[in-house]
Amino acid sequence: MSNLTLLGDQSVRYPTDYCPEILETFDNKHPGNDYFVKFNCPEFTSLCPITGQPDFATIYISYVPNIKMVESKSLKLYLFSFRNHGDYHEDCINIIMKDLIKLMDPKYIEVWGKFTPRGGISIDPYANYGKAGTNWQQIAMNRLANHDLYPEKIDNR
Amino acid sequence: MSNLTLLGDQSVRYPTDYCPEILETFDNKHPGNDYFVKFNCPEFTSLCPITGQPDFATIYISYVPNIKMVESKSLKLYLFSFRNHGDYHEDCINIIMKDLIKLMDPKYIEVWGKFTPRGGISIDPYANYGKAGTNWQQIAMNRLANHDLYPEKIDNR
Amino acid sequence: MSNLTLLGDQSVRYPTDYCPEILETFDNKHPGNDYFVKFNCPEFTSLCPITGQPDFATIYISYVPNIKMVESKSLKLYLFSFRNHGDYHEDCINIIMKDLIKLMDPKYIEVWGKFTPRGGISIDPYANYGKAGTNWQQIAMNRLANHDLYPEKIDNR
Amino acid sequence: MSNLTLLGDQSVRYPTDYCPEILETFDNKHPGNDYFVKFNCPEFTSLCPITGQPDFATIYISYVPNIKMVESKSLKLYLFSFRNHGDYHEDCINIIMKDLIKLMDPKYIEVWGKFTPRGGISIDPYANYGKAGTNWQQIAMNRLANHDLYPEKIDNR
Amino acid sequence: MSNLTLLGDQSVRYPTDYCPEILETFDNKHPGNDYFVKFNCPEFTSLCPITGQPDFATIYISYVPNIKMVESKSLKLYLFSFRNHGDYHEDCINIIMKDLIKLMDPKYIEVWGKFTPRGGISIDPYANYGKAGTNWQQIAMNRLANHDLYPEKIDNR
Amino acid sequence: MSNLTLLGDQSVRYPTDYCPEILETFDNKHPGNDYFVKFNCPEFTSLCPITGQPDFATIYISYVPNIKMVESKSLKLYLFSFRNHGDYHEDCINIIMKDLIKLMDPKYIEVWGKFTPRGGISIDPYANYGKAGTNWQQIAMNRLANHDLYPEKIDNR
Amino acid sequence: MSNLTLLGDQSVRYPTDYCPEILETFDNKHPGNDYFVKFNCPEFTSLCPITGQPDFATIYISYVPNIKMVESKSLKLYLFSFRNHGDYHEDCINIIMKDLIKLMDPKYIEVWGKFTPRGGISIDPYANYGKAGTNWQQIAMNRLANHDLYPEKIDNR
Amino acid sequence: MSNLTLLGDQSVRYPTDYCPEILETFDNKHPGNDYFVKFNCPEFTSLCPITGQPDFATIYISYVPNIKMVESKSLKLYLFSFRNHGDYHEDCINIIMKDLIKLMDPKYIEVWGKFTPRGGISIDPYANYGKAGTNWQQIAMNRLANHDLYPEKIDNR
Amino acid sequence: MSNLTLLGDQSVRYPTDYCPEILETFDNKHPGNDYFVKFNCPEFTSLCPITGQPDFATIYISYVPNIKMVESKSLKLYLFSFRNHGDYHEDCINIIMKDLIKLMDPKYIEVWGKFTPRGGISIDPYANYGKAGTNWQQIAMNRLANHDLYPEKIDNR
Amino acid sequence: MSNLTLLGDQSVRYPTDYCPEILETFDNKHPGNDYFVKFNCPEFTSLCPITGQPDFATIYISYVPNIKMVESKSLKLYLFSFRNHGDYHEDCINIIMKDLIKLMDPKYIEVWGKFTPRGGISIDPYANYGKAGTNWQQIAMNRLANHDLYPEKIDNR
Ligand SMILES: [Ca+2]
Ligand SMILES: [Ca+2]
Ligand SMILES: [Ca+2]
Ligand SMILES: [Ca+2]
Ligand SMILES: [Ca+2]
Ligand SMILES: [Ca+2]
Ligand SMILES: [Ca+2]
Ligand SMILES: [Ca+2]
Ligand SMILES: [Ca+2]
Ligand SMILES: [Ca+2]
Ligand SMILES: [Ca+2]
Ligand SMILES: [Ca+2]
Ligand SMILES: [Ca+2]
Ligand SMILES: [Ca+2]
Ligand SMILES: [Ca+2]
Ligand SMILES: [Ca+2]
């Protein structure tokens, strides 16, 4: 794990804008069996590109590793880099997914953002991906087809 | 996004009756991958067409964009336009779905309304749609077939 | 909707015993797309046919309309008519389902009763039906086969 | 306990109208220390005296016994006797309290009814009483003065 | 109760603007003991006086009757009359309290509004009142002094 | 229903040890349509066969009746008969299922026990069965294959 | 702690009937400051003295130690000794409190039982005690006077 | 209300650092009766002054107005101004309280921050204030003395 | 069951480091029907291999026994052996699964760890396995493909 | 804050046994107003001094600072130092309180531990303290006298 530069390094600075290059990986030690890893990220915030007002979301990232895995402290810093960056809800979710696909080349990944309301309405984008040439390509389509049949109860309080 | 006229325009007036023409769209920037967008709308109210008494609902709208996407502030104003409009629960849900299909031509859409009770009984209509010529037509049937196997606990309090 | 006699009629009397003939219908205005309507009925009560003691349940009725739909105020009066009527839990649920099938000839219907406990045990019957000659016949079997894989937590408090 | 006629008697009939005389008592075996007994009664139902439609409530009865205590099976039958009886919410609660005071002459008693909504509004009456000549008279006033500073969240679902 | 004109009258029209004169009373049948009556009103909506956008709240009204009590159907119509009326959150709550004091001359009353958020912040005004010359004047001050020591958890979802 | 000996018989004694012969049946009155009946049994207790300490569980029994159905009061007495009987968690669940299969010859049955923890770990066995020669044999395998994909949150408090 | 005979002794047998003499104590190591110790006991069961049917409760015991404290394993065995013992709900709670007062001579103790329903009603007795000659005698009266102003929501499910 | 410059002004920019001067007031229209106004602010974020990592909190602000009241949109912008500002949890809460006292000169105010955990521990500061020369000075002391007797359950998930 | 050495043996010592050899088995007494056994283990803790700080998780283990079953007290000691052992979240879960496969040769097994957050993000790994040559190999793939479509709500509190 | 040695120092080692000397303080910057600081610590674990088995608790520490305040990272390390240390539940809570009193000399402090069950019973000790010569001495007695009138619902799951 000599390629990990962030974990255990106290002097690392937080990035000041969107910064995908801060993401780091380590090797999957269990390549013999497919398995899931989920990150629960309730501390996501970005800015509205039109009004500049802050947006807040909980983001759930779930993936099946291939050879590389994302290191969690670098993921924290990457998500932090949206803090003063302006993007729409749907774009944030798709961008996060694409950056992690590019980084890890995972077998499968999904990203679900659950934002707080503006004007009485909240928006929850969900995107997923399965690697071509694996059975996860079809699984991704199936998971999308069965996405969120039971929307959680929302009352804005 | 030059076609967006409502977001960031403070002078917009709230419509006084049912008003589908207020809906606006913007372009899907991620056409390469199907994904879901959900709107949680707990502040819906309309009038009973017979008695004139107000009805209240939380409405969940979930769709897979095609080329166009509905702009959320225009959606807010559109839903507001039912405020002094009279229609039955089932009709509200079907009308909302059909207006959004006409607006966006989405790959998939579903609308679920959860109303407050009258006379001790509450009514929750659910409608969905998949675009002909895409795999979402069959998915829509499958989602309908598997709709709400676990009804939420309701005790009217 | 000239055939609706109960909605908006203040002088209607509550029936004093089981009374399926009080049920009324109106026409489905959206026959072009299959959709679900659910009634949440937490105020159901009947009598035990042996001991005469009252039974209480929340009843969930969910159906896909065909040509006719049940009017909700008549449904309220119909369910009220079990108030002083004695029947077992399983029978109440099956009778309600069969009366509504006879009334509406729906594409699909399901009825789930969740009763309060007697002697420390509560009973929850569930019945469903899909119209022969439609794809809802097979869907009904599938829904029954997948019924309630996650029983809700019950502790009698 | 030879004065208990209902507990363990299977042949008892349910009363057909309001019936305070069915209430029975037994002797407090712990007169040396004041203590509370609470009855949770979620299966209460009566009729609206104007429209005849059924009302439903959960009733909480809490008291400090003096010499006599109410037997719980007779309490069940007494509450059942409201089933086909018409009275307003506030009256039901005050009547139940007064009947139990007359029956038991308790040191303290309180009755709280939480009804299901009609027309979007639910009503929760609360009455209490402390026996004159005991410190419970002042306690009753204090409990009333501090009643329900934290109303439970209600959304009619 | 011959002075009640709304309950059981199907032809009553919903008022089109703020309308305190629609409130009706009936006599307290239990003047011998102070007691509480609470109304849970989760279906309140008004308009923002500046932007015209709809506001939504659950309103809890709790009072100790004196000689007169507010009739619940008239209360429903009164609250409905804010639907197309513009007022700030704090004003709505104080106005409702003052109208009910004027109507009923109660011993005690409190009104708590819990609104949905705008711009990520929600506002919950609470006002109360105790009749001069009764012990409820001091109790009102005590209840205000102890108001809401445990704010409910809010996350805007 | 002349074969029911327990319901309505006050003099029945509680068995003092494991007692499957106490189970009674009645005839299914709705043999024309398959349906589910679920028993929620939160008051189950047995003894550990090694240490003699008490075990507690909530047991969920769900079945599709064939010709015979288990009478609920006899089920209560049967479950009571484990009270002073020693058996492991997994054995209790399998034995209950097998006794009910022998009694009713159901089309389908499943039994799920959720025990309280010992040494910081709790054990939840689940067994099911589908009658050979019916489509419920395959359904049983499918239900087992999809069992409990969403384990409930447990924190031992 | 040489007087503890049960903790760490695997060979101890469970008592077969009500058995207060099994209770053991150890010395309070913090006599300089009054403090509370609470036992949460959700696995209590006894028998109805009339019908022999099992009763179930969660019992909360909270006390302020004086010189002696009850050892928790002996408390477990003591509570187990009600398993095949018949007593009314109110009596169980008062007996447990009195046995622990006799054992420990505490400054303060309270015992609250929350039983599962029989016939649709559940009973929750609460008793407390403050040692004469200490300020806990008055505190006990105050705690009783303020007992359970917010009854938990009960729906028997 | 001519002194309100932010509400309804779409062109306002979000401040880039701590900015108490952005706060605005309007006049209390109900000075005749003391009442509470609570702001629920779940979207607060600041930076750790040592490590630069983001902190997140829900902040509850509750006050009794005197002559001036804080305008909610200016409060939103003020809280936003902590976004890129570094301060400890305890300091943020005290500073917010002091800024609002300076702005409004309220009769009473309290501020409670509930932060997300760092290193497995979360910190919740609470400060309050009562205006000298009013009865709210003593009430503030009483509220502090009774603060948070029932800490909410926290498990970091 | 003569091969069980830990259950009922008070003198067993807790292991001081990772110790899979402590695991013991007993024979499956119900080999005729496949069934599930789930262990809920909310008291898992290990050390971070880089920083040495403690990690905490709830671990859910669910399996379908073949010939041998894991004895629960030995499982407790095995999980305890991670207490002072350093391993990453993903590795702990995969190691536990592989140790149990090696021990029991089960038809199916899955292990899900839900850890508390570090730096605002929590990680939940999930691995599963189906025995080659049985239908559980395909079921394992299906369960993985359908894993966690509904992530639980996480807010780090 | 030059006396803080732990915050921001990555090389600090976790202590291997009970270690109160690791605690550090910083100065209270708001000595002008009394206020509360609460630490939520759900990751506490120690060992049973008799059996060596691990105990788990959530510990809530709440205090009113005087001149010095405990630094949160040092608190984390201090609580960690119980990990391989043996002490009874009541002793852990009293020791933590006394160590923090010695460290900070606070105006007020309370410590509440909520442990997971052993043998079906869980134990929750609560201790508090008010500084002599301040009004917090009396407040401490009052808070103890009013401790936990509403025990949380516990079912060991
Ligand atoms: Ca709600
Ligand atoms: Ca909510
Ligand atoms: Ca509810
Ligand atoms: Ca409800
Ligand atoms: Ca429950
Ligand atoms: Ca509700
Ligand atoms: Ca919420
Ligand atoms: Ca739990
Ligand atoms: Ca319940
Ligand atoms: Ca319940
Ligand atoms: Ca939590
Ligand atoms: Ca949590
Ligand atoms: Ca949470
Ligand atoms: Ca939350
Ligand atoms: Ca629990
Ligand atoms: Ca629990």
PDB file of C-alpha atoms in Angstrom, chain G residues 58-156:
ATOM      1  CA  THR G  58     -40.925  -5.260  30.147  1.00  0.00           C
ATOM      2  CA  ILE G  59     -39.934  -4.140  33.634  1.00  0.00           C
ATOM      3  CA  TYR G  60     -37.863  -1.054  34.327  1.00  0.00           C
ATOM      4  CA  ILE G  61     -36.218  -0.875  37.767  1.00  0.00           C
ATOM      5  CA  SER G  62     -34.390   2.307  38.726  1.00  0.00           C
ATOM      6  CA  TYR G  63     -32.853   3.022  42.107  1.00  0.00           C
ATOM      7  CA  VAL G  64     -30.421   5.200  44.068  1.00  0.00           C
ATOM      8  CA  PRO G  65     -28.130   2.944  46.102  1.00  0.00           C
ATOM      9  CA  ASN G  66     -27.476   3.377  49.777  1.00  0.00           C
ATOM     10  CA  ILE G  67     -24.918   0.932  51.199  1.00  0.00           C
ATOM     11  CA  LYS G  68     -25.879  -2.210  49.328  1.00  0.00           C
ATOM     12  CA  MET G  69     -26.560  -2.819  45.647  1.00  0.00           C
ATOM     13  CA  VAL G  70     -28.356  -5.748  44.025  1.00  0.00           C
ATOM     14  CA  GLU G  71     -26.159  -8.070  41.971  1.00  0.00           C
ATOM     15  CA  SER G  72     -27.528  -8.311  38.433  1.00  0.00           C
ATOM     16  CA  LYS G  73     -27.287 -12.075  37.905  1.00  0.00           C
ATOM     17  CA  SER G  74     -29.178 -12.728  41.113  1.00  0.00           C
ATOM     18  CA  LEU G  75     -31.777 -10.188  39.918  1.00  0.00           C
ATOM     19  CA  LYS G  76     -32.106 -12.169  36.689  1.00  0.00           C
ATOM     20  CA  LEU G  77     -32.734 -15.389  38.628  1.00  0.00           C
ATOM     21  CA  TYR G  78     -35.178 -13.651  40.951  1.00  0.00           C
ATOM     22  CA  LEU G  79     -37.225 -12.290  38.035  1.00  0.00           C
ATOM     23  CA  PHE G  80     -37.075 -15.749  36.428  1.00  0.00           C
ATOM     24  CA  SER G  81     -38.708 -17.158  39.546  1.00  0.00           C
ATOM     25  CA  PHE G  82     -42.036 -15.529  38.535  1.00  0.00           C
ATOM     26  CA  ARG G  83     -42.101 -17.652  35.381  1.00  0.00           C
ATOM     27  CA  ASN G  84     -44.401 -20.326  36.749  1.00  0.00           C
ATOM     28  CA  HIS G  85     -45.850 -18.204  39.504  1.00  0.00           C
ATOM     29  CA  GLY G  86     -49.311 -16.653  39.414  1.00  0.00           C
ATOM     30  CA  ASP G  87     -49.879 -13.022  40.380  1.00  0.00           C
ATOM     31  CA  TYR G  88     -51.742  -9.974  39.087  1.00  0.00           C
ATOM     32  CA  HIS G  89     -49.843  -7.247  37.212  1.00  0.00           C
ATOM     33  CA  GLU G  90     -50.182  -4.721  40.014  1.00  0.00           C
ATOM     34  CA  ASP G  91     -49.066  -7.251  42.610  1.00  0.00           C
ATOM     35  CA  CYS G  92     -45.974  -8.340  40.687  1.00  0.00           C
ATOM     36  CA  ILE G  93     -44.760  -4.741  40.494  1.00  0.00           C
ATOM     37  CA  ASN G  94     -45.387  -3.967  44.155  1.00  0.00           C
ATOM     38  CA  ILE G  95     -43.839  -7.256  45.289  1.00  0.00           C
ATOM     39  CA  ILE G  96     -40.686  -6.719  43.236  1.00  0.00           C
ATOM     40  CA  MET G  97     -40.315  -3.230  44.689  1.00  0.00           C
ATOM     41  CA  LYS G  98     -40.838  -4.400  48.248  1.00  0.00           C
ATOM     42  CA  ASP G  99     -38.400  -7.313  47.915  1.00  0.00           C
ATOM     43  CA  LEU G 100     -35.700  -4.975  46.626  1.00  0.00           C
ATOM     44  CA  ILE G 101     -36.343  -2.446  49.391  1.00  0.00           C
ATOM     45  CA  LYS G 102     -36.007  -5.210  51.953  1.00  0.00           C
ATOM     46  CA  LEU G 103     -32.818  -6.468  50.310  1.00  0.00           C
ATOM     47  CA  MET G 104     -30.957  -3.194  49.687  1.00  0.00           C
ATOM     48  CA  ASP G 105     -32.548  -0.525  51.869  1.00  0.00           C
ATOM     49  CA  PRO G 106     -32.048   1.932  48.957  1.00  0.00           C
ATOM     50  CA  LYS G 107     -32.462   5.681  49.151  1.00  0.00           C
ATOM     51  CA  TYR G 108     -34.916   5.542  46.293  1.00  0.00           C
ATOM     52  CA  ILE G 109     -36.451   2.927  43.996  1.00  0.00           C
ATOM     53  CA  GLU G 110     -39.117   2.754  41.312  1.00  0.00           C
ATOM     54  CA  VAL G 111     -40.512  -0.185  39.322  1.00  0.00           C
ATOM     55  CA  TRP G 112     -42.546   0.193  36.133  1.00  0.00           C
ATOM     56  CA  GLY G 113     -44.115  -2.787  34.366  1.00  0.00           C
ATOM     57  CA  LYS G 114     -45.430  -2.571  30.799  1.00  0.00           C
ATOM     58  CA  PHE G 115     -47.498  -5.642  30.004  1.00  0.00           C
ATOM     59  CA  THR G 116     -48.822  -6.966  26.703  1.00  0.00           C
ATOM     60  CA  PRO G 117     -52.590  -6.668  26.149  1.00  0.00           C
ATOM     61  CA  ARG G 118     -55.307  -9.108  27.104  1.00  0.00           C
ATOM     62  CA  GLY G 119     -58.731  -8.520  25.558  1.00  0.00           C
ATOM     63  CA  GLY G 120     -57.420  -5.425  23.736  1.00  0.00           C
ATOM     64  CA  ILE G 121     -56.283  -3.602  26.896  1.00  0.00           C
ATOM     65  CA  SER G 122     -52.790  -3.504  28.384  1.00  0.00           C
ATOM     66  CA  ILE G 123     -51.947  -2.553  31.962  1.00  0.00           C
ATOM     67  CA  ASP G 124     -48.851  -0.660  33.124  1.00  0.00           C
ATOM     68  CA  PRO G 125     -48.411  -0.403  36.925  1.00  0.00           C
ATOM     69  CA  TYR G 126     -45.810   1.927  38.416  1.00  0.00           C
ATOM     70  CA  ALA G 127     -44.737   2.081  42.069  1.00  0.00           C
ATOM     71  CA  ASN G 128     -41.989   4.002  43.813  1.00  0.00           C
ATOM     72  CA  TYR G 129     -40.455   4.607  47.250  1.00  0.00           C
ATOM     73  CA  GLY G 130     -38.157   7.092  49.016  1.00  0.00           C
ATOM     74  CA  LYS G 131     -36.357   6.265  52.236  1.00  0.00           C
ATOM     75  CA  ALA G 132     -37.774   7.990  55.306  1.00  0.00           C
ATOM     76  CA  GLY G 133     -35.339  10.434  56.852  1.00  0.00           C
ATOM     77  CA  THR G 134     -33.715  11.299  53.529  1.00  0.00           C
ATOM     78  CA  ASN G 135     -34.690  13.908  50.935  1.00  0.00           C
ATOM     79  CA  TRP G 136     -35.652  11.001  48.677  1.00  0.00           C
ATOM     80  CA  GLN G 137     -38.930  10.591  50.570  1.00  0.00           C
ATOM     81  CA  GLN G 138     -40.161  13.923  49.177  1.00  0.00           C
ATOM     82  CA  ILE G 139     -38.570  13.247  45.783  1.00  0.00           C
ATOM     83  CA  ALA G 140     -40.504   9.987  45.588  1.00  0.00           C
ATOM     84  CA  MET G 141     -43.760  11.866  46.105  1.00  0.00           C
ATOM     85  CA  ASN G 142     -42.759  14.408  43.462  1.00  0.00           C
ATOM     86  CA  ARG G 143     -41.825  11.755  40.933  1.00  0.00           C
ATOM     87  CA  LEU G 144     -45.138   9.984  41.517  1.00  0.00           C
ATOM     88  CA  ALA G 145     -46.996  13.268  41.114  1.00  0.00           C
ATOM     89  CA  ASN G 146     -45.285  13.812  37.745  1.00  0.00           C
ATOM     90  CA  HIS G 147     -45.486  10.232  36.555  1.00  0.00           C
ATOM     91  CA  ASP G 148     -46.069   9.568  32.847  1.00  0.00           C
ATOM     92  CA  LEU G 149     -47.525  12.842  31.607  1.00  0.00           C
ATOM     93  CA  TYR G 150     -46.776  11.579  28.078  1.00  0.00           C
ATOM     94  CA  PRO G 151     -48.134   8.039  27.720  1.00  0.00           C
ATOM     95  CA  GLU G 152     -46.409   6.175  24.875  1.00  0.00           C
ATOM     96  CA  LYS G 153     -48.475   5.481  21.773  1.00  0.00           C
ATOM     97  CA  ILE G 154     -50.039   2.034  21.947  1.00  0.00           C
ATOM     98  CA  ASP G 155     -51.865   0.293  19.080  1.00  0.00           C
ATOM     99  CA  ASN G 156     -51.477  -3.356  20.098  1.00  0.00           C
TER     100      ASN G 156
END
